[in-house]
Coordinates of C-alpha atoms in Angstrom, one line a residue:
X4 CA 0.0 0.0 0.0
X5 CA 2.7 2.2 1.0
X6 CA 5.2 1.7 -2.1
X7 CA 2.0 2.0 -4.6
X8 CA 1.2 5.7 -2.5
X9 CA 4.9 6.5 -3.2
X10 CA 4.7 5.6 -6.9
X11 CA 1.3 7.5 -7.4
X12 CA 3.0 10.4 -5.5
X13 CA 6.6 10.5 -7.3
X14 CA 4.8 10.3 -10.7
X15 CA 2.7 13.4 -9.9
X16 CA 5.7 15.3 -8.9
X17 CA 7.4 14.3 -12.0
X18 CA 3.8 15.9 -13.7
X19 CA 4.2 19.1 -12.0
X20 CA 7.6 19.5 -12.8
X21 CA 7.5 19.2 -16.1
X22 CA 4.2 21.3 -16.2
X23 CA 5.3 24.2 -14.1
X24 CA 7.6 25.7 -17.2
X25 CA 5.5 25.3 -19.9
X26 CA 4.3 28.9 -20.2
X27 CA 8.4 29.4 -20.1
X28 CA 8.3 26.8 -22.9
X29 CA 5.8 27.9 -25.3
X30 CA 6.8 31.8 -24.9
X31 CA 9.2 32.0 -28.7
X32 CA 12.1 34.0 -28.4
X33 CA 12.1 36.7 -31.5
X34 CA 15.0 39.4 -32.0
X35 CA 13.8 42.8 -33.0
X36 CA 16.2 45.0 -35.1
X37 CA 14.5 48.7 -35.1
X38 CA 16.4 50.9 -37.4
X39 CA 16.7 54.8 -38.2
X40 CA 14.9 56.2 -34.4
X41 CA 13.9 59.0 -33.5
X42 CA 12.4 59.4 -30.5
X43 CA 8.3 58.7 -31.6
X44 CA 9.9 55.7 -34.0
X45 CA 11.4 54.4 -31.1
X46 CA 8.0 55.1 -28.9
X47 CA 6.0 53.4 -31.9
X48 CA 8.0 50.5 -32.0
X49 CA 7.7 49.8 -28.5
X50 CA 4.0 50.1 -28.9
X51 CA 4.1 47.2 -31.4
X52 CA 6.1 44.8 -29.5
X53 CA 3.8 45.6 -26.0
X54 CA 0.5 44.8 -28.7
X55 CA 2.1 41.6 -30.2
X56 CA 2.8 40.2 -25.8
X57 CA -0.3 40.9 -25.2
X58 CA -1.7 38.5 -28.6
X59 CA 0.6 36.0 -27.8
X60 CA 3.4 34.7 -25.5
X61 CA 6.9 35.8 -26.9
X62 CA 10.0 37.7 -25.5
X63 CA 11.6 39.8 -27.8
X64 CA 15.4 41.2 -27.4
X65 CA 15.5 44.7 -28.8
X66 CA 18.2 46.0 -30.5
X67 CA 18.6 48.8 -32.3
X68 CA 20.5 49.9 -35.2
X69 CA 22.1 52.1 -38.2
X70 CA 21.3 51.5 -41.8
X71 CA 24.2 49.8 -42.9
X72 CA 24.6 47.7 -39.7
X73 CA 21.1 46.2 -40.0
X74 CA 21.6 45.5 -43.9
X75 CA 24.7 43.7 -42.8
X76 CA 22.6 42.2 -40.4
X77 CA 20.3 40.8 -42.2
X78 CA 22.2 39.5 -44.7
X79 CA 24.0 37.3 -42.4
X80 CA 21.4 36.5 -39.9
X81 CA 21.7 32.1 -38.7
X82 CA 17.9 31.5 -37.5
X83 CA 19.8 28.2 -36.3
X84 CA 22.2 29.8 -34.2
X85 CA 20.8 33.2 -33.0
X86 CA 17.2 32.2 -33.4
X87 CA 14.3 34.4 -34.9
X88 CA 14.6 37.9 -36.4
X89 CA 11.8 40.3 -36.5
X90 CA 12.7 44.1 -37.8
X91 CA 11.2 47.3 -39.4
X92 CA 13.2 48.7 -41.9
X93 CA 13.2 51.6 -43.9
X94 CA 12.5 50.5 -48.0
X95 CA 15.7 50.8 -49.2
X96 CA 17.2 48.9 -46.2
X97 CA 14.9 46.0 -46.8
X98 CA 15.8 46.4 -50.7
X99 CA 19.8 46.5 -50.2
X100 CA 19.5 43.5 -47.8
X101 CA 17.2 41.7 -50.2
X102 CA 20.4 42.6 -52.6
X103 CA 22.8 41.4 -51.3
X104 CA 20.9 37.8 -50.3
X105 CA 19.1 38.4 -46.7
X106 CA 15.6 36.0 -46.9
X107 CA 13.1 37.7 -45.5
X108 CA 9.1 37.7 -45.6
X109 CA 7.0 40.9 -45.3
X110 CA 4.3 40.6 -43.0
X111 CA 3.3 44.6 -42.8
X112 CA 3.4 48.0 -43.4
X113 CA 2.1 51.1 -41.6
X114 CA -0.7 53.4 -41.9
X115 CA 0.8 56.7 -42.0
X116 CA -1.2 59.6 -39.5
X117 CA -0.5 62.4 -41.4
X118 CA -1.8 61.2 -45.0
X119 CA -3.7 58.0 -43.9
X120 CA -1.4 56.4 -46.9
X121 CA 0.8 53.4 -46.6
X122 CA 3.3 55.0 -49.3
X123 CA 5.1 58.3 -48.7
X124 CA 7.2 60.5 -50.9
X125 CA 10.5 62.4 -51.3
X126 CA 11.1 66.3 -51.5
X127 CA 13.9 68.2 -52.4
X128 CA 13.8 71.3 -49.5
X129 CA 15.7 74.3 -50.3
X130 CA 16.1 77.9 -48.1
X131 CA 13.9 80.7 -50.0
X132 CA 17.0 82.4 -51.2
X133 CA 18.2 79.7 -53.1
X134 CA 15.4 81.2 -55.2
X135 CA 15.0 80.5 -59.3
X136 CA 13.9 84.0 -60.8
X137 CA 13.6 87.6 -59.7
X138 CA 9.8 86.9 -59.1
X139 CA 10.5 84.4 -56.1
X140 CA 9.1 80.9 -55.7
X141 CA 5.7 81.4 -55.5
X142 CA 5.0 82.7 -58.8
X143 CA 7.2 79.6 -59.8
X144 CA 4.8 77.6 -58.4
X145 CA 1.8 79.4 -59.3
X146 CA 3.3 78.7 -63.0
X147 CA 4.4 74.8 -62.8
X148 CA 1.9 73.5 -60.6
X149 CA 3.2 69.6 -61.9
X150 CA 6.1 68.6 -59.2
X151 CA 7.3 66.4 -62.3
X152 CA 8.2 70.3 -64.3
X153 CA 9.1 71.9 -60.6
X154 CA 11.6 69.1 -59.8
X155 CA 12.9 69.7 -64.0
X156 CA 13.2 73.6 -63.7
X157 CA 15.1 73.0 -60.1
X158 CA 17.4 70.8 -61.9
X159 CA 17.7 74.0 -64.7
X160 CA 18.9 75.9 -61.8
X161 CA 21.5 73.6 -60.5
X162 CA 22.7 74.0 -64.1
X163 CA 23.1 77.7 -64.0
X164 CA 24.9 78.5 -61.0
X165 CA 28.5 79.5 -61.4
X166 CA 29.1 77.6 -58.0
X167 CA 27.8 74.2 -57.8
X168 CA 25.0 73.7 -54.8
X169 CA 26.1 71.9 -51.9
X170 CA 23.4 69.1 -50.9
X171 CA 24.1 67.1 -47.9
X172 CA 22.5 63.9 -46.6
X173 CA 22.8 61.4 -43.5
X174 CA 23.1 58.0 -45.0
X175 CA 23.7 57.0 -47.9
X176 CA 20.6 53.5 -47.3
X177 CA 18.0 56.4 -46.8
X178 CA 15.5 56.4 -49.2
X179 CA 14.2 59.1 -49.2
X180 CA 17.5 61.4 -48.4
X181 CA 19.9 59.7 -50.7
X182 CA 18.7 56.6 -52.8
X183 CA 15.6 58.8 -54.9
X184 CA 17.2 61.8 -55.4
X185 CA 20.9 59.6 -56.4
X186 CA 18.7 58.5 -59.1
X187 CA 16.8 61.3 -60.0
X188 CA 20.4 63.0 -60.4
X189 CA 22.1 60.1 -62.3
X190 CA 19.0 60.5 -64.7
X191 CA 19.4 64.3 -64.9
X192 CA 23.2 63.9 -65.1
X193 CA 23.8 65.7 -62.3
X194 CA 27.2 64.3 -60.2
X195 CA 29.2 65.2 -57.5
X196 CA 32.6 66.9 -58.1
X197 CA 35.1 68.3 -56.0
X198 CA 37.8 69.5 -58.1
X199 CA 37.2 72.5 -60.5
X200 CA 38.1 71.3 -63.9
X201 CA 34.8 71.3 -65.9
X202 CA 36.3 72.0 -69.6
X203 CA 35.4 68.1 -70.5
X204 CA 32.5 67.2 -68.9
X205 CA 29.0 66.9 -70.2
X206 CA 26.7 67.1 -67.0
X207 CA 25.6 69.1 -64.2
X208 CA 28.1 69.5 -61.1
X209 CA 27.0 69.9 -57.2
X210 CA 28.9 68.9 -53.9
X211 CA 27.6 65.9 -51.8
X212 CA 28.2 66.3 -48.3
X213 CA 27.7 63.9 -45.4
X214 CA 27.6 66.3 -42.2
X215 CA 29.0 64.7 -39.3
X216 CA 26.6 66.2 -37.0
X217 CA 23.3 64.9 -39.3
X218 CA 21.6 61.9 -37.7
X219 CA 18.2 62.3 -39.2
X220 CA 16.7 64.3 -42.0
X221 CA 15.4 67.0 -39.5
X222 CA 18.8 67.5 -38.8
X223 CA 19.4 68.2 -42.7
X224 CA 16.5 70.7 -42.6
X225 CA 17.6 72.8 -39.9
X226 CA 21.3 73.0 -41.5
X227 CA 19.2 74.1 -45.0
X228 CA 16.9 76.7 -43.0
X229 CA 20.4 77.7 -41.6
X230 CA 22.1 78.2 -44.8
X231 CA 24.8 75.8 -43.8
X232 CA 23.8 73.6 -46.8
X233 CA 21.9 74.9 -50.3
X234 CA 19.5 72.0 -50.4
X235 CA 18.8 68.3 -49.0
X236 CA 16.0 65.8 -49.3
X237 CA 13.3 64.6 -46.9
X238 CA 10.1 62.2 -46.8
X239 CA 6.9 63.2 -46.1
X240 CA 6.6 63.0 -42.2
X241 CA 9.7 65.5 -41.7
X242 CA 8.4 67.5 -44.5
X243 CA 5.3 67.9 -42.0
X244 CA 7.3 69.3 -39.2
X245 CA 8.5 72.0 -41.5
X246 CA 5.9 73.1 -44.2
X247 CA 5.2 75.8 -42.7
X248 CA 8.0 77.6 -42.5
X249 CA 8.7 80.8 -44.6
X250 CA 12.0 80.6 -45.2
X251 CA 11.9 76.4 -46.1
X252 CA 10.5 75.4 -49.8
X253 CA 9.6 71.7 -51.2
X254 CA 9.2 70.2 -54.5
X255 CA 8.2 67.0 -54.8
X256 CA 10.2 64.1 -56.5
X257 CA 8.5 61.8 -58.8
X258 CA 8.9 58.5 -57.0
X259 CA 6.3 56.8 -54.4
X260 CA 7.7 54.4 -52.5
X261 CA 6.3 52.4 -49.1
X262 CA 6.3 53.2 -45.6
X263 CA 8.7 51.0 -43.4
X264 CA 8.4 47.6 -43.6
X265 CA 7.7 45.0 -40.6
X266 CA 10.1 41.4 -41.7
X267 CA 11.0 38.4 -40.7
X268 CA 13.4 36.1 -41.1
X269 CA 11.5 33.5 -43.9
X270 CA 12.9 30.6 -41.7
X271 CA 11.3 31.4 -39.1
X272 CA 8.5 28.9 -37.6
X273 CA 5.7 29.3 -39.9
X274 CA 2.9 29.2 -36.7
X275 CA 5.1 32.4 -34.9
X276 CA 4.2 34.0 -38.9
X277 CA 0.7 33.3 -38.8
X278 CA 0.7 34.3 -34.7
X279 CA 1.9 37.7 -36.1
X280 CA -0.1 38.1 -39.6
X281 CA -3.4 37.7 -37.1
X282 CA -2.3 40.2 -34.8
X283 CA -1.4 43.2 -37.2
X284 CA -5.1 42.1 -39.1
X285 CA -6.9 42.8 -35.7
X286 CA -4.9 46.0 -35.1
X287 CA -6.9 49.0 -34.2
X288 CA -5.7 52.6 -34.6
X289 CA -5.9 52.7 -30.6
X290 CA -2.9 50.2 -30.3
X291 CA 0.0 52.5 -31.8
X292 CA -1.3 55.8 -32.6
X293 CA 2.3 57.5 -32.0
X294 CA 4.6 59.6 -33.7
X295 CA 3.7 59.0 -37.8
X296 CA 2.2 55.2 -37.1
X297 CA -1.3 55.0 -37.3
X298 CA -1.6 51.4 -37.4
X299 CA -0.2 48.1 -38.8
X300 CA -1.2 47.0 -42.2
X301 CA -1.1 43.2 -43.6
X302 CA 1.3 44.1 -46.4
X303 CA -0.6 41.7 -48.9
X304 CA -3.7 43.3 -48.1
X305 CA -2.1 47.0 -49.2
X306 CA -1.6 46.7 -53.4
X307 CA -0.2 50.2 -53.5
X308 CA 2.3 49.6 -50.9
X309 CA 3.1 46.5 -53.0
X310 CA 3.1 48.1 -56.4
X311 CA 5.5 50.9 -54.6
X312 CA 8.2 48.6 -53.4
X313 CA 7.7 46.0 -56.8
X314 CA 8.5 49.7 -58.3
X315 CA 11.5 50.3 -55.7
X316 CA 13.0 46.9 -56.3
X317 CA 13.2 48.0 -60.3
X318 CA 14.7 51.0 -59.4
X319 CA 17.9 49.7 -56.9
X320 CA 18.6 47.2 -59.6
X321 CA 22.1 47.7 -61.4
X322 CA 22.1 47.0 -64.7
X323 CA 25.9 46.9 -66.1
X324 CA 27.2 49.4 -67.9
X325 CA 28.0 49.5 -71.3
X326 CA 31.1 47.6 -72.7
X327 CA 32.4 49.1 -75.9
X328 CA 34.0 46.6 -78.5
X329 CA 35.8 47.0 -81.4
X330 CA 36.5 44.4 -84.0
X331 CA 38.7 44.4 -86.5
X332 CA 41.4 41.9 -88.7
X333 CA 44.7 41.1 -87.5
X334 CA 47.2 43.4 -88.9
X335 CA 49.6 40.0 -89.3
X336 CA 50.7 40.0 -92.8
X337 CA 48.7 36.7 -93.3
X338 CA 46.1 37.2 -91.9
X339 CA 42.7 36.7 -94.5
X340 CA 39.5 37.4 -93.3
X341 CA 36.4 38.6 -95.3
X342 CA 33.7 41.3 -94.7
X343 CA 31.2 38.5 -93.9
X344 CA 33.6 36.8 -91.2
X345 CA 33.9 40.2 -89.1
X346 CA 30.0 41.0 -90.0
X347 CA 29.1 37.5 -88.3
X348 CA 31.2 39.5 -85.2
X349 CA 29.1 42.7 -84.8
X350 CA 25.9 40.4 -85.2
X351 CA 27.1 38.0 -82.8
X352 CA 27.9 41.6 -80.3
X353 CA 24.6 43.1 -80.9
X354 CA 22.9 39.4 -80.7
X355 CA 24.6 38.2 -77.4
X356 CA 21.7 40.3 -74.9
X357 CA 25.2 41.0 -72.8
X358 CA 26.5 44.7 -71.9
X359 CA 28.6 44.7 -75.0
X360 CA 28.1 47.3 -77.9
X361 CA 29.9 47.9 -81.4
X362 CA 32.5 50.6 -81.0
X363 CA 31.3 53.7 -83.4
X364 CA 34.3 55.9 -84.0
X365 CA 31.8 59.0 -85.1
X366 CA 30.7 58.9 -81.4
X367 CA 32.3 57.2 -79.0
X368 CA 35.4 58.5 -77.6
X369 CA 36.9 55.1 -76.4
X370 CA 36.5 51.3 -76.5
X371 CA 36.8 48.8 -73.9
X372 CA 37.7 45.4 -75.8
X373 CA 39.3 45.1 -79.4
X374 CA 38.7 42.3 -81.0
X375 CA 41.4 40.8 -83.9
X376 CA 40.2 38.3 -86.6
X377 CA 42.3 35.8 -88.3
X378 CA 41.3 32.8 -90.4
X379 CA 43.4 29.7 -89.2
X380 CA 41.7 27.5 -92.2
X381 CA 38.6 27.2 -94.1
X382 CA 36.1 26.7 -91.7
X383 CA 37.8 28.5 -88.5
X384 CA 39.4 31.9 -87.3
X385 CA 41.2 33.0 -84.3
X386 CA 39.5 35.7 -81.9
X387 CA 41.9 37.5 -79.5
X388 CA 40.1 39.6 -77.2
X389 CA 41.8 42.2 -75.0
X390 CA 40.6 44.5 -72.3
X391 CA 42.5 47.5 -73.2
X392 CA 42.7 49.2 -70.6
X393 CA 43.7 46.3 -67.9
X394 CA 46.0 44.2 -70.4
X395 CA 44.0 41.1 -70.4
X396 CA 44.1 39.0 -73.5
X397 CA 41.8 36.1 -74.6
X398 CA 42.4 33.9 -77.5
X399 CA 39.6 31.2 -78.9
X400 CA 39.7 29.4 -81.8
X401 CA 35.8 29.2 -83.8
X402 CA 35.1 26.9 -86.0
X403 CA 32.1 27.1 -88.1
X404 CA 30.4 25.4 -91.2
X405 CA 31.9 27.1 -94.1
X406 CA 30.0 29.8 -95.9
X407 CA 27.2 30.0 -93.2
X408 CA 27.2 33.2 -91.7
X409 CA 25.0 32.3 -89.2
X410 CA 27.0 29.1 -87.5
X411 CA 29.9 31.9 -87.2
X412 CA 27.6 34.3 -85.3
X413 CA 25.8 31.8 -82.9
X414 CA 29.2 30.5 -82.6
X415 CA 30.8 33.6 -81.1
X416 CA 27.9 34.5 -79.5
X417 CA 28.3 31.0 -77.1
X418 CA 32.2 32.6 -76.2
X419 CA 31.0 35.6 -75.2
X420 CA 28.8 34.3 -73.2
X421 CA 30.1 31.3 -71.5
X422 CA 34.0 31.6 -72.0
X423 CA 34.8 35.7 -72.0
X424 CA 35.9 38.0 -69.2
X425 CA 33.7 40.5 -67.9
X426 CA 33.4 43.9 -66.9
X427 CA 31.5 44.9 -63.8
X428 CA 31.9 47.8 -61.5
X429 CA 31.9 48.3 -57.4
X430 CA 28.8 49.0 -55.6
X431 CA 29.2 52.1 -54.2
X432 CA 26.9 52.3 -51.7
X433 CA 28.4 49.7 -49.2
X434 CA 31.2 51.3 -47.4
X435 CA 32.1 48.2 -45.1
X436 CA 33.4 46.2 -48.2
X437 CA 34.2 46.7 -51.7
X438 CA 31.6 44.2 -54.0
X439 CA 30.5 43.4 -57.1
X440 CA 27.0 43.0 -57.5
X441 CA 26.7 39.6 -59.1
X442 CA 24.8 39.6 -62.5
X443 CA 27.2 36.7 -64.3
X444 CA 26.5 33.1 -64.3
X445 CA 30.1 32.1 -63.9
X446 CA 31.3 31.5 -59.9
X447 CA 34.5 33.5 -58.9
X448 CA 36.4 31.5 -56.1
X449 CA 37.6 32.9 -52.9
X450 CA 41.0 33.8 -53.4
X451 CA 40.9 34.5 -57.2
X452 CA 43.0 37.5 -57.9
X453 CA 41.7 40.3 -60.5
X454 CA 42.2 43.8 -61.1
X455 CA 40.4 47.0 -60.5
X456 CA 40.7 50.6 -61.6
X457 CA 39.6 54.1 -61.1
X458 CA 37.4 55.5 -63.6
X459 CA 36.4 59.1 -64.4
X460 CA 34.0 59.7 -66.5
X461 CA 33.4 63.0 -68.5
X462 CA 30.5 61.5 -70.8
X463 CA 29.0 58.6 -70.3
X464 CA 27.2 58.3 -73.2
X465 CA 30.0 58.4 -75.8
X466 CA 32.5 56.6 -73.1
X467 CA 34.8 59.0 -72.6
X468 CA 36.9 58.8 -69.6
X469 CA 39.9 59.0 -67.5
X470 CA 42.0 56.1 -66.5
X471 CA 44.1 55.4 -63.0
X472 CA 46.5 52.8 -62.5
X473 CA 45.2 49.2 -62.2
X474 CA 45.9 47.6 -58.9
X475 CA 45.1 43.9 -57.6
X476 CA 42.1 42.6 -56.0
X477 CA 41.5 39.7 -54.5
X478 CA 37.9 37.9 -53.6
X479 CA 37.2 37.0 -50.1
X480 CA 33.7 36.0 -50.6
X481 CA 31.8 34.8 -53.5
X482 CA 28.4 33.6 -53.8
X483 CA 25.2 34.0 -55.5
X484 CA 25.0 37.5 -55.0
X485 CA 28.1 39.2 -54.6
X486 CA 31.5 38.9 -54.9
X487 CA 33.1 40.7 -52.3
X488 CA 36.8 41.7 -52.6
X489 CA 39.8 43.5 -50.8
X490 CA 42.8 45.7 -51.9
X491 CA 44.8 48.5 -51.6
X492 CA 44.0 50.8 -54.3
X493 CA 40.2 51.3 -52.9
X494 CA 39.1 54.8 -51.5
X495 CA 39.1 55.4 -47.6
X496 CA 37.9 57.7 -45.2
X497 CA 40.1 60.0 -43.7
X498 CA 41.5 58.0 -39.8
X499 CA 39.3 55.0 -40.5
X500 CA 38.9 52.0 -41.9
X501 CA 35.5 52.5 -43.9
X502 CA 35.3 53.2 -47.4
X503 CA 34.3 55.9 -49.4
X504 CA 32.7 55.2 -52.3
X505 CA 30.4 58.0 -53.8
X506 CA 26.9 57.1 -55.6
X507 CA 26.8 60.3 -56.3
X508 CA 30.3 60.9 -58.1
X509 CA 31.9 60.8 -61.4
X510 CA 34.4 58.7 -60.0
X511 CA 33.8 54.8 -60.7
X512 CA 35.9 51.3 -59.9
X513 CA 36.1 49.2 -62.5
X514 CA 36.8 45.3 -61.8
X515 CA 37.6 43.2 -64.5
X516 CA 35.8 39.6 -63.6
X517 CA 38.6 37.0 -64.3
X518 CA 36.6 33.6 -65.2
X519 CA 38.6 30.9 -63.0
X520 CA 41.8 28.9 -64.2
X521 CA 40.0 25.8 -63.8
X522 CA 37.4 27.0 -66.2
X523 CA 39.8 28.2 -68.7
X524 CA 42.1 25.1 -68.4
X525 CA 39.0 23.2 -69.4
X526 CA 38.2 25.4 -72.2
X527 CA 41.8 25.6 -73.7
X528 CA 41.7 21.9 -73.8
X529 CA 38.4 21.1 -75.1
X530 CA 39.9 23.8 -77.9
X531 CA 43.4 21.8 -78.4
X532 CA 41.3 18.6 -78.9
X533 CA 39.4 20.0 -81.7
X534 CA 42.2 21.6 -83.5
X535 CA 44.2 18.2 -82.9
X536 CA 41.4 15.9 -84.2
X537 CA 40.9 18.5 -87.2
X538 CA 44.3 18.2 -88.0
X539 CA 44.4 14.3 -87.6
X540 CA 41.1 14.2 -90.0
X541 CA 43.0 16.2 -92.0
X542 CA 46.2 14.1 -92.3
X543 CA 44.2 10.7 -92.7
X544 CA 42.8 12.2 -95.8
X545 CA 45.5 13.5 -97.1
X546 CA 47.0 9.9 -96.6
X547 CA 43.9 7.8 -98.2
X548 CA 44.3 10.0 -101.4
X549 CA 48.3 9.8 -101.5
X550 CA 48.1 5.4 -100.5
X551 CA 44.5 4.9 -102.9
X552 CA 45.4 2.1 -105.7
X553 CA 45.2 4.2 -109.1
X554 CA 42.8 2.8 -111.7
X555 CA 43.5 2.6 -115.3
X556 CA 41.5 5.5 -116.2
X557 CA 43.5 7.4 -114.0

């Protein structure tokens, strides 16, 4: 009797103990990244995490960050060692990480208070004596009342003045600060330049300046209103702090783009999603209601946030730039090659859907790659490709179906795409580590070594440039979205270790992609085989027609 009490009794202290931590257990453990705060953001977001507690047990570890940290963040985030990752992030943020290979799921956006829209936009502000005409800004207004033709004549003006404006900005991830108006410049051809040589260049010159004191775009504001700076740019929410001032103007940029963004990790447990999707659906105004935060919106239930960022996502794409190519025959003495031989070149060029284009010598002022024709024999030429400007030569052998113009083309238009080097340039705005956007289907290994170079343009469009010294690179990380390098010849910062890479300049690295040994190996012996089986079909013909028994009519 008394060992079965003691039985019954240890197993229901076994029961209890195991029950007592079960709230403990089923509480999930989230990290929240909050990034650019000012004091109502960091208010708001605090609002959020005390409504999602109260929905459902969780614990979250707040940390908060700057732009670039979080991207980096992000991007290398283990859910299997550091657990799950919850964050609101500005657009461009979310975009860069998205980039540069973070995986993350959108579960919501906000409902802004002061225009009840989940998109916002960006503004150009400017002190009222940057002025544009003798009649003063209003009747400037009064005349283009489109922002599309106010944001054109502005640009006008930066044209005009003897002493380019001086725009500043706070980081170079904020979207509305830096990222719209870098590409409303770059499509205006407006750059930053620093020295005063301008007896070359074909486009519009200001000075970008990152104050050290400028932690948020209010901060940019009060340095315009100051006249410390000519003109900066702004979202809609500091724009609202400031519109009525008298000395402050606006004009509106032609972009729309989506309030911050509430993501997760997309690894993380897909009933802690859902937990969080039903919350923010049975959000009521009363349950944030601070600072610009209305409420929380279910981002798939918001189709113009989601046309807004589909739209942002075209924009921060980087298409590569132009690669200029001329062809032409070998000056070797015998060297024979025929107009339809190099034609089946420039058709293979314009054919390939690469960056290349056919060098025009009525208008551009430089090429890139020559390429130098030979005919070997009958049905195959030798193609040597150099990149002028970094001394890297190429050679492949083509051989092609005699007399078909079109075997030659598709032909050539298979090497440029699977066996040639490539050239890509650094993406400027990371100033942690030089990369490469990765837009080639050929892997880079870690340790390759390659060269870069300084670039300065004076035209893009006809390709006319300046040249620095090329200096080794070497990569350090490689994968499906960036190769990430290191080297001495990059810019720095002044007593640091960061870089400084300029969106906004004239001033461009080059990096010649190097396609690996291994790869090449292959290729020049798949290329020896050929030639050597051609050459033994070859000499077994010749020796069937010199060894064949004559007959007597021969």
């Amino acid at each position: 009797m008394m060992a079965s009490w003691f039985r019954y009794s240890l197993l229901l202290i076994l029961v209890l103990c195991q029950a007592a931590p079960v709230g403990a257990q089923n509480k999930a453990n989230v990290t929240f990244l909050g990034v650019a705060l000012d004091a109502e953001t960091k208010k708001a977001d605090q609002k959020l995490l005390d409504y999602l507690r109260g929905k459902f047990p969780v614990q979250f570890e707040k940390r908060d960050m700057e732009y670039g940290v979080a991207i980096n963040t992000l991007v290398n985030w283990d859910s299997k060692k550091q657990g799950a990752v919850m964050a609101r992030v500005t657009p461009y943020v979310f975009v860069a990480a998205e980039l540069l290979g973070a995986d993350l799921e959108i579960m919501a956006t906000y409902i802004s208070r002061k225009t009840n829209r989940p998109t916002y936009n960006s503004y150009f502000v400017f002190h009222k004596s940057f002025g544009f005409n003798e009649n003063g800004f209003a009747d400037f207004v009064q005349k283009l009342s489109n922002p599309e033709e106010q944001a054109e004549k502005f640009i006008q003006h930066l044209q005009k003045r003897k002493i380019p404006a001086r725009f500043i900005y706070h980081s170079k991830f904020s979207t509305s600060s830096y990222f719209l108006p870098s590409l409303y410049f770059k499509q205006k051809g407006v750059f930053s330049v620093f020295n005063n040589d301008q007896r070359d260049r074909k486009f519009i010159t200001i000075h970008s300046v990152k104050p050290d004191k400028a932690r948020g775009s209010s901060d940019l504001v009060r340095l315009v209103k100051d006249q410390k700076a000519d003109f900066a740019a702004v979202w809609d929410g500091t724009k609202n702090k400031f519109v009525n001032d008298p000395d402050l103007h606006f004009i509106q940029l032609p972009y729309t783009i989506p309030n911050d963004l509430l993501v997760v990790s997309r690894t993380m447990d897909s009933g802690l999603q859902q937990k969080i999707r039903d919350a923010i659906q049975s959000m009521e105004v009363s349950d944030i209601n601070e600072g610009d935060f209305l409420k929380w919106q279910d981002f798939n239930s918001s189709p113009k946030a989601r046309k807004a960022l589909a739209s942002l996502r075209w924009l921060a794409k980087v298409p590569p730039r132009q690669v200029v190519v001329n062809i032409r025959r070998s000056h070797k003495s015998d060297s024979v090659i025929d107009q339809a031989q190099l034609e089946a070149a420039r058709q293979a060029v314009r054919l390939s859907g690469t960056e290349l284009v056919l060098y025009d010598e009525d208008f551009h002022s430089a090429f890139d790659v020559l390429w130098t024709l030979e005919q070997t024999h009958d049905d195959a030429i030798l193609i040597t490709s150099t990149i002028m400007d970094a001394d890297l030569t190429q050679e492949f052998y083509v051989s092609f179906k005699k007399g078909d113009k079109e075997s030659l083309t598709a032909r050539i238009g298979a090497i440029i795409n699977d066996k040639m080097h490539r050239i890509r340039y650094i993406w400027p705005f990371d100033n942690e580590s030089p990369r490469v956007l990765r837009d080639v289907n050929f892997k880079i290994p870690v340790g390759q070594k390659m060269k870069a170079q300084k670039i300065t343009w004076n035209d893009f469009n006809t390709n006319e440039y300046v040249i620095d010294t090329p200096f080794e690179v070497e990569v350090v990380k490689s994968d499906f979205h960036s190769f990430q390098l290191q080297g001495q010849g990059f810019p720095k910062k002044e007593g640091g270790n960061r870089f400084a890479f300029d969106p906004l300049s004239n001033a461009a690295y080059r990096v010649y992609l190097v396609r690996s040994d291994e790869e090449s190996s292959v290729y020049k012996i798949a290329t020896q085989i050929m030639i050597g089986l051609f050459s033994l079909a070859a000499l077994f013909a010749f020796r069937e027609v010199m060894i064949r028994p004559k007959t007597p009519s021969e």
